[in-house]
Short mmCIF file of C-alpha atoms in Angstrom, two decimals:
data_model
loop_
_atom_site.label_atom_id
_atom_site.label_comp_id
_atom_site.label_asym_id
_atom_site.label_seq_id
_atom_site.Cartn_x
_atom_site.Cartn_y
_atom_site.Cartn_z
CA MET A 1000 -15.52 68.04 49.98
CA LEU A 1001 -13.89 64.74 50.52
CA ALA A 1002 -17.20 62.89 50.19
CA ALA A 1003 -18.14 64.84 47.07
CA SER A 1004 -14.74 64.21 45.61
CA GLY A 1005 -15.09 60.48 46.27
CA ALA A 1006 -18.48 60.42 44.53
CA ASP A 1007 -17.07 62.26 41.52
CA ASP A 1008 -14.23 59.74 41.30
CA GLU A 1009 -16.72 56.86 41.39
CA ASP A 1010 -18.77 58.44 38.58
CA LEU A 1011 -15.61 59.01 36.59
CA HIS A 1012 -14.54 55.39 36.92
CA ALA A 1013 -18.04 54.21 36.02
CA GLY A 1014 -17.97 56.34 32.91
CA GLN A 1015 -14.64 54.93 31.92
CA ARG A 1016 -15.98 51.40 32.38
CA ASN A 1017 -19.02 52.23 30.25
CA GLN A 1018 -16.74 53.49 27.49
CA HIS A 1019 -15.11 50.08 27.32
CA ARG A 1020 -18.41 48.17 27.19
CA ALA A 1021 -19.27 47.07 23.68
CA ASP A 1022 -22.65 46.57 22.11
CA PRO A 1023 -22.94 42.79 21.54
CA ASP A 1024 -24.91 43.46 18.38
CA GLN A 1025 -22.02 45.46 16.95
CA VAL A 1026 -19.02 43.26 17.82
CA PRO A 1027 -18.86 39.83 16.12
CA ALA A 1028 -16.53 38.45 18.76
CA LEU A 1029 -19.16 38.87 21.50
CA ARG A 1030 -21.35 36.00 22.60
CA ARG A 1031 -24.48 36.33 24.78
CA ILE A 1032 -24.84 33.63 27.45
CA GLY A 1033 -28.13 34.03 29.30
CA ALA A 1034 -28.24 37.58 30.51
CA ALA A 1035 -24.48 37.99 30.48
CA VAL A 1036 -22.25 38.96 27.60
CA THR A 1037 -18.78 37.46 27.23
CA ILE A 1038 -16.02 38.62 24.92
CA GLU A 1039 -14.18 35.91 23.00
CA ARG A 1040 -10.67 36.99 22.18
CA MET A 1041 -9.83 36.29 18.54
CA PRO A 1042 -6.44 34.59 18.14
CA ALA A 1043 -3.79 36.63 16.41
CA GLU A 1044 -2.82 35.34 12.99
CA ILE A 1045 0.74 34.03 13.10
CA PRO A 1046 2.57 32.09 10.41
CA ASP A 1047 2.90 28.33 10.86
CA PRO A 1048 6.30 27.46 12.28
CA ALA A 1049 8.68 25.58 10.02
CA PRO A 1050 8.44 21.83 10.63
CA ALA A 1051 11.10 20.46 12.94
CA THR A 1052 11.94 17.66 10.49
CA ALA A 1053 12.60 17.50 6.76
CA ARG A 1054 11.58 14.61 4.52
CA LEU A 1055 14.14 13.51 1.94
CA ARG A 1056 13.64 11.32 -1.11
CA LEU A 1057 16.58 9.15 -2.17
CA ASP A 1058 16.88 7.56 -5.63
CA LEU A 1059 19.32 4.66 -5.61
CA SER A 1060 20.51 1.53 -7.37
CA TYR A 1061 22.30 -1.59 -6.21
CA ASP A 1062 23.70 -4.92 -7.32
CA GLY A 1063 21.73 -7.40 -5.22
CA THR A 1064 24.10 -10.34 -5.74
CA ASP A 1065 25.81 -10.14 -2.36
CA PHE A 1066 22.82 -8.87 -0.36
CA HIS A 1067 20.31 -10.88 1.62
CA GLY A 1068 17.54 -8.70 0.21
CA TRP A 1069 16.48 -5.15 1.02
CA ALA A 1070 14.97 -5.50 4.50
CA ALA A 1071 17.25 -5.24 7.52
CA GLN A 1072 17.80 -8.57 9.26
CA PRO A 1073 19.99 -9.37 12.26
CA GLY A 1074 23.27 -10.94 11.23
CA GLN A 1075 22.63 -10.51 7.48
CA ARG A 1076 24.06 -8.05 4.96
CA THR A 1077 21.10 -6.13 3.52
CA VAL A 1078 20.67 -2.98 1.44
CA GLN A 1079 18.56 -1.30 4.11
CA GLY A 1080 21.13 -2.16 6.75
CA GLU A 1081 24.01 -0.67 4.74
CA LEU A 1082 22.06 2.46 3.81
CA GLU A 1083 20.75 3.19 7.30
CA ALA A 1084 24.20 2.62 8.81
CA ALA A 1085 25.72 5.11 6.33
CA LEU A 1086 22.99 7.70 6.93
CA SER A 1087 23.27 7.36 10.70
CA ARG A 1088 27.03 7.78 10.52
CA ILE A 1089 26.75 10.97 8.47
CA ALA A 1090 23.82 12.51 10.37
CA ARG A 1091 25.01 11.28 13.79
CA VAL A 1092 21.44 10.35 14.67
CA PRO A 1093 19.54 7.10 14.02
CA ALA A 1094 18.17 7.09 10.46
CA ARG A 1095 15.26 4.93 9.31
CA VAL A 1096 14.11 4.66 5.69
CA THR A 1097 10.84 3.65 4.03
CA VAL A 1098 11.25 1.97 0.64
CA ALA A 1099 9.11 1.63 -2.49
CA GLY A 1100 9.88 -2.06 -3.08
CA ARG A 1101 11.42 -4.55 -0.66
CA THR A 1102 13.46 -6.66 -3.05
CA ASP A 1103 14.39 -10.27 -2.28
CA ALA A 1104 17.88 -11.69 -1.82
CA GLY A 1105 19.81 -11.51 -5.10
CA VAL A 1106 17.37 -9.07 -6.78
CA HIS A 1107 18.85 -5.85 -8.18
CA ALA A 1108 17.54 -2.28 -8.44
CA ARG A 1109 18.20 0.46 -10.96
CA GLY A 1110 15.37 2.79 -9.90
CA GLN A 1111 14.70 2.13 -6.22
CA VAL A 1112 13.18 4.97 -4.14
CA CYS A 1113 13.06 5.50 -0.39
CA HIS A 1114 12.38 8.35 2.01
CA LEU A 1115 13.54 9.34 5.48
CA ASP A 1116 12.92 12.14 7.97
CA LEU A 1117 15.78 14.07 9.56
CA PRO A 1118 15.70 16.94 12.08
CA ARG A 1119 16.32 20.20 10.25
CA ASP A 1120 19.11 21.23 12.59
CA VAL A 1121 20.86 17.93 11.83
CA LEU A 1122 20.32 18.32 8.08
CA ALA A 1123 21.86 21.79 8.19
CA THR A 1124 25.15 20.38 9.52
CA ILE A 1125 25.69 17.91 6.66
CA PRO A 1126 27.35 20.34 4.17
CA GLY A 1127 29.95 21.33 6.75
CA ARG A 1128 31.99 24.23 5.37
CA SER A 1129 30.97 23.65 1.75
CA ASP A 1130 28.46 25.85 -0.07
CA ARG A 1131 26.46 22.87 -1.33
CA SER A 1132 22.86 22.29 -0.30
CA PRO A 1133 22.30 19.67 2.42
CA ALA A 1134 20.78 17.25 -0.12
CA GLU A 1135 23.70 17.61 -2.55
CA ALA A 1136 26.20 17.22 0.26
CA LEU A 1137 24.41 14.10 1.48
CA VAL A 1138 24.81 12.39 -1.90
CA THR A 1139 28.53 13.20 -1.96
CA ARG A 1140 29.10 11.99 1.58
CA LEU A 1141 27.12 8.80 1.01
CA ALA A 1142 29.36 7.99 -1.96
CA GLY A 1143 32.31 7.98 0.41
CA VAL A 1144 30.64 5.75 3.01
CA LEU A 1145 28.48 3.25 1.12
CA PRO A 1146 29.97 0.06 -0.38
CA ASP A 1147 30.54 -0.07 -4.13
CA ASP A 1148 27.41 -2.15 -4.80
CA VAL A 1149 25.05 0.59 -3.54
CA VAL A 1150 24.80 4.06 -5.11
CA VAL A 1151 22.52 6.94 -4.13
CA HIS A 1152 22.13 9.02 -7.29
CA VAL A 1153 19.86 11.83 -6.08
CA ALA A 1154 18.64 13.21 -2.75
CA ARG A 1155 16.08 15.97 -2.55
CA GLU A 1156 13.73 17.45 0.01
CA VAL A 1157 10.07 16.62 -0.62
CA THR A 1158 6.74 17.45 0.93
CA SER A 1159 5.75 15.58 4.08
CA GLU A 1160 2.94 13.91 2.09
CA PHE A 1161 5.46 11.99 -0.02
CA ASP A 1162 5.49 8.30 0.89
CA ALA A 1163 7.91 6.10 -1.06
CA ARG A 1164 5.84 2.98 -0.43
CA PHE A 1165 2.17 3.96 -0.36
CA GLY A 1166 2.47 6.97 -2.66
CA ALA A 1167 3.71 5.02 -5.70
CA LEU A 1168 1.47 4.90 -8.78
CA TRP A 1169 3.21 1.85 -10.23
CA ARG A 1170 6.44 -0.13 -10.25
CA ARG A 1171 8.29 -1.56 -13.23
CA TYR A 1172 10.51 -4.64 -13.07
CA ARG A 1173 12.59 -6.21 -15.82
CA TYR A 1174 13.68 -9.84 -15.96
CA ARG A 1175 16.63 -10.62 -18.27
CA ILE A 1176 17.38 -14.06 -19.72
CA SER A 1177 19.97 -15.49 -22.10
CA ASP A 1178 18.59 -18.63 -23.75
CA GLY A 1179 21.66 -19.88 -25.59
CA PRO A 1180 25.30 -20.57 -24.66
CA ALA A 1181 26.60 -18.03 -27.17
CA ALA A 1182 24.36 -15.29 -25.78
CA HIS A 1183 25.46 -15.63 -22.17
CA ASP A 1184 27.84 -12.99 -20.83
CA PRO A 1185 29.50 -14.11 -17.58
CA LEU A 1186 30.07 -10.46 -16.64
CA ARG A 1187 26.32 -9.76 -16.57
CA ARG A 1188 25.24 -10.67 -13.06
CA ASP A 1189 21.73 -9.38 -13.74
CA VAL A 1190 20.96 -12.06 -16.37
CA LEU A 1191 19.58 -15.57 -15.87
CA ARG A 1192 21.35 -18.19 -17.97
CA HIS A 1193 18.68 -20.47 -19.45
CA ARG A 1194 19.97 -23.49 -21.33
CA ARG A 1195 16.90 -24.17 -23.48
CA PRO A 1196 15.69 -21.99 -26.38
CA LEU A 1197 12.53 -20.03 -25.64
CA ASP A 1198 9.56 -19.14 -27.86
CA VAL A 1199 9.04 -15.45 -27.07
CA GLN A 1200 5.86 -15.18 -29.16
CA ALA A 1201 4.22 -18.04 -27.25
CA MET A 1202 5.14 -16.44 -23.92
CA ALA A 1203 3.69 -13.12 -25.09
CA ARG A 1204 0.38 -14.74 -26.05
CA ALA A 1205 0.20 -16.60 -22.74
CA SER A 1206 0.76 -13.32 -20.87
CA GLU A 1207 -2.29 -11.53 -22.27
CA PRO A 1208 -4.98 -13.16 -20.04
CA LEU A 1209 -2.97 -12.21 -16.95
CA LEU A 1210 -3.30 -8.47 -17.57
CA GLY A 1211 -5.77 -6.43 -15.54
CA GLU A 1212 -6.90 -6.58 -11.92
CA HIS A 1213 -6.91 -10.10 -10.47
CA ASP A 1214 -6.31 -11.98 -7.27
CA PHE A 1215 -2.73 -13.17 -7.80
CA LEU A 1216 -2.70 -15.54 -4.84
CA SER A 1217 -1.46 -18.36 -7.11
CA TYR A 1218 1.61 -16.26 -7.95
CA CYS A 1219 2.37 -14.88 -4.48
CA ARG A 1220 3.59 -15.85 -1.09
CA PRO A 1221 1.05 -13.76 0.83
CA ARG A 1222 1.47 -12.17 4.22
CA GLU A 1223 -1.17 -13.18 6.75
CA GLY A 1224 -4.21 -10.95 6.40
CA ALA A 1225 -2.84 -9.08 3.35
CA THR A 1226 -4.68 -8.82 0.05
CA THR A 1227 -3.18 -10.40 -3.06
CA VAL A 1228 -5.34 -8.40 -5.49
CA ARG A 1229 -3.14 -6.42 -7.88
CA GLU A 1230 -3.52 -4.63 -11.22
CA LEU A 1231 -1.04 -6.04 -13.73
CA ARG A 1232 -0.69 -3.27 -16.31
CA GLU A 1233 2.01 -4.66 -18.58
CA LEU A 1234 3.71 -8.01 -19.16
CA ARG A 1235 5.78 -7.75 -22.33
CA TRP A 1236 8.43 -10.07 -23.80
CA GLU A 1237 11.00 -8.99 -26.37
CA ARG A 1238 14.39 -9.72 -27.85
CA PRO A 1239 16.05 -6.28 -28.04
CA GLY A 1240 17.53 -5.60 -31.46
CA GLU A 1241 21.04 -4.79 -32.54
CA GLY A 1242 22.55 -1.80 -30.81
CA ARG A 1243 20.22 -2.01 -27.81
CA ALA A 1244 21.63 -2.33 -24.29
CA ASP A 1245 20.11 -5.80 -23.87
CA GLU A 1246 20.98 -7.05 -27.36
CA GLY A 1247 21.01 -10.84 -27.55
CA LEU A 1248 18.86 -11.27 -24.46
CA ILE A 1249 15.19 -11.92 -23.75
CA VAL A 1250 13.69 -9.19 -21.58
CA ALA A 1251 10.37 -9.37 -19.72
CA THR A 1252 8.94 -5.99 -18.68
CA VAL A 1253 6.40 -6.25 -15.86
CA VAL A 1254 4.40 -3.26 -14.58
CA ALA A 1255 1.79 -3.22 -11.79
CA ASP A 1256 0.42 -0.87 -9.17
CA ALA A 1257 2.25 -3.04 -6.63
CA PHE A 1258 3.59 -6.57 -6.35
CA CYS A 1259 3.10 -9.14 -3.63
CA HIS A 1260 5.98 -11.32 -2.48
CA HIS A 1261 7.52 -13.47 -5.26
CA MET A 1262 4.89 -12.31 -7.80
CA VAL A 1263 7.23 -11.29 -10.64
CA ARG A 1264 9.48 -14.33 -10.33
CA SER A 1265 6.47 -16.67 -10.24
CA LEU A 1266 4.90 -15.07 -13.31
CA VAL A 1267 8.17 -15.39 -15.23
CA GLY A 1268 8.57 -18.98 -14.04
CA ALA A 1269 5.14 -19.96 -15.33
CA LEU A 1270 5.76 -18.33 -18.70
CA LEU A 1271 9.16 -19.96 -19.13
CA GLY A 1272 7.35 -23.30 -19.03
CA VAL A 1273 5.29 -22.11 -22.00
CA GLY A 1274 8.37 -20.82 -23.82
CA GLU A 1275 10.10 -24.19 -23.47
CA GLY A 1276 7.03 -25.99 -24.83
CA ARG A 1277 6.46 -27.95 -21.61
CA ARG A 1278 3.17 -26.14 -20.85
CA PRO A 1279 0.30 -25.01 -23.11
CA GLU A 1280 -0.29 -21.30 -23.60
CA SER A 1281 -3.46 -21.55 -21.50
CA TRP A 1282 -1.61 -22.84 -18.45
CA PRO A 1283 -0.57 -19.53 -16.76
CA ALA A 1284 -4.21 -18.34 -16.84
CA GLU A 1285 -5.34 -21.67 -15.34
CA VAL A 1286 -2.86 -21.22 -12.51
CA LEU A 1287 -4.21 -17.71 -11.90
CA ALA A 1288 -7.82 -18.95 -11.80
CA ALA A 1289 -6.96 -21.70 -9.29
CA ARG A 1290 -6.16 -19.08 -6.61
CA THR A 1291 -3.95 -21.40 -4.58
CA ARG A 1292 -0.28 -21.95 -3.87
CA GLU A 1293 -0.73 -25.72 -3.67
CA SER A 1294 1.76 -27.84 -5.60
CA SER A 1295 -1.13 -29.46 -7.49
CA THR A 1296 -4.80 -28.72 -8.07
CA ARG A 1297 -7.86 -30.69 -9.16
CA ASP A 1298 -7.44 -29.60 -12.76
CA GLY A 1299 -3.74 -30.44 -12.71
CA ALA A 1300 -2.65 -26.84 -13.15
CA GLY A 1301 0.01 -27.10 -10.46
CA ALA A 1302 1.91 -24.24 -8.86
CA ALA A 1303 3.97 -21.71 -10.80
CA PRO A 1304 7.71 -22.37 -10.35
CA LEU A 1305 9.78 -19.60 -8.81
CA CYS A 1306 12.50 -18.19 -11.07
CA PRO A 1307 15.97 -17.49 -9.63
CA PRO A 1308 16.41 -13.92 -8.37
CA GLN A 1309 19.50 -12.82 -10.30
CA GLY A 1310 17.66 -11.97 -13.52
CA LEU A 1311 15.26 -9.54 -11.80
CA THR A 1312 15.78 -5.77 -11.53
CA LEU A 1313 13.51 -3.08 -10.09
CA ASP A 1314 13.69 -0.60 -12.95
CA HIS A 1315 11.45 2.35 -12.07
CA VAL A 1316 8.89 3.64 -9.56
CA ALA A 1317 6.37 6.33 -10.61
CA TYR A 1318 4.63 8.88 -8.38
CA PRO A 1319 1.75 11.36 -8.87
CA PRO A 1320 2.18 15.16 -8.79
CA ASP A 1321 2.81 16.69 -5.36
CA GLU A 1322 -0.76 17.93 -5.00
CA GLU A 1323 -2.09 14.38 -5.39
CA LEU A 1324 0.40 12.59 -3.12
CA ALA A 1325 -1.65 12.62 0.09
CA ALA A 1326 -4.86 11.40 -1.57
CA TRP A 1327 -3.06 8.63 -3.47
CA ALA A 1328 -1.21 7.40 -0.38
CA ALA A 1329 -4.47 7.31 1.60
CA ARG A 1330 -6.15 5.33 -1.19
CA THR A 1331 -3.30 2.82 -1.31
CA ARG A 1332 -3.30 2.33 2.47
CA THR A 1333 -7.01 1.52 2.29
CA LEU A 1334 -6.50 -1.00 -0.52
CA ARG A 1335 -3.60 -2.67 1.27
CA ALA A 1336 -5.31 -2.79 4.69
CA PRO A 1337 -5.33 -6.30 6.25
CA LEU A 1338 -8.42 -8.36 5.50
CA PRO A 1339 -10.54 -9.99 8.21
CA VAL A 1340 -9.16 -13.44 8.95
CA GLU A 1341 -12.30 -15.17 7.68
CA ASP A 1342 -11.87 -13.48 4.27
CA VAL A 1343 -8.33 -14.71 3.69
CA ALA A 1344 -7.91 -17.69 1.34
CA VAL A 1345 -5.38 -20.07 2.85
CA ALA A 1346 -3.76 -22.88 0.87
CA GLU A 1347 -3.33 -26.04 2.91
#
């Protein structure tokens, strides 16, 4: 009886095992390896966890007069240094920002954009006991920490694909000039005082050949290995009429996909020579064609003079729709990738 009972138990267990065997032709998750059949367990579908960090976009402006430029530098007062110190103080963690345009010493901004990443648990603490959103609370708290010459107007959470630098479609700068003693306002620290009258129409005509995609090496101080090819989309000169904010001034509006170092100030410097009558209208295009930063060239074109920084303001930075951010940033990174050393034109 015991032996028979043991045999019956063995048959029972075998039958149970057979019930759990699946036909490999009927179950998609089965895979036949040689003569054996293995079962691949399909992963359960679970929602993606929320990212541990949040990306914030900040829109800000500043008076660049008392700053040694945007970029943080040891022992120097910079916009980046002030902003990161304020953010780190509020968040109580180190904060690092990426900016759309690294302005030089003395250059102003009305529409600067930067982004930073903060841990979500840190971001959640910023409102404190208030019912404001973390982004709204951050703007309020920054106003109480930043110096008077820097203002963050808006903070908002953006997708992780947003990149303030590489995601920008174009940047717009404005350079403001007063070309007569009666027109100069000593309270306007964003205006260059120019003591000679300027021919705006001549400067506008001389600007036309510079539009489009060119190698602007002659108008840049290039970084080693970096391309100086840019698309200049707009270079317009005007005297704003009565009732306009810049009435009585000359305003140059300069728009490009991006600018290399000193590009706007060099373009304006070359065109001021035309406006004064010291250079022919063809001269800025000749400088462009020379593709050199030498002080003189074989054709006598010479180098474009660099205008003072105080008249220059970063006015606006434009970005594509959210769904195009990642593709545009990838495209820009490819265009701005360092060139092989042998392909870089170097002025002796």
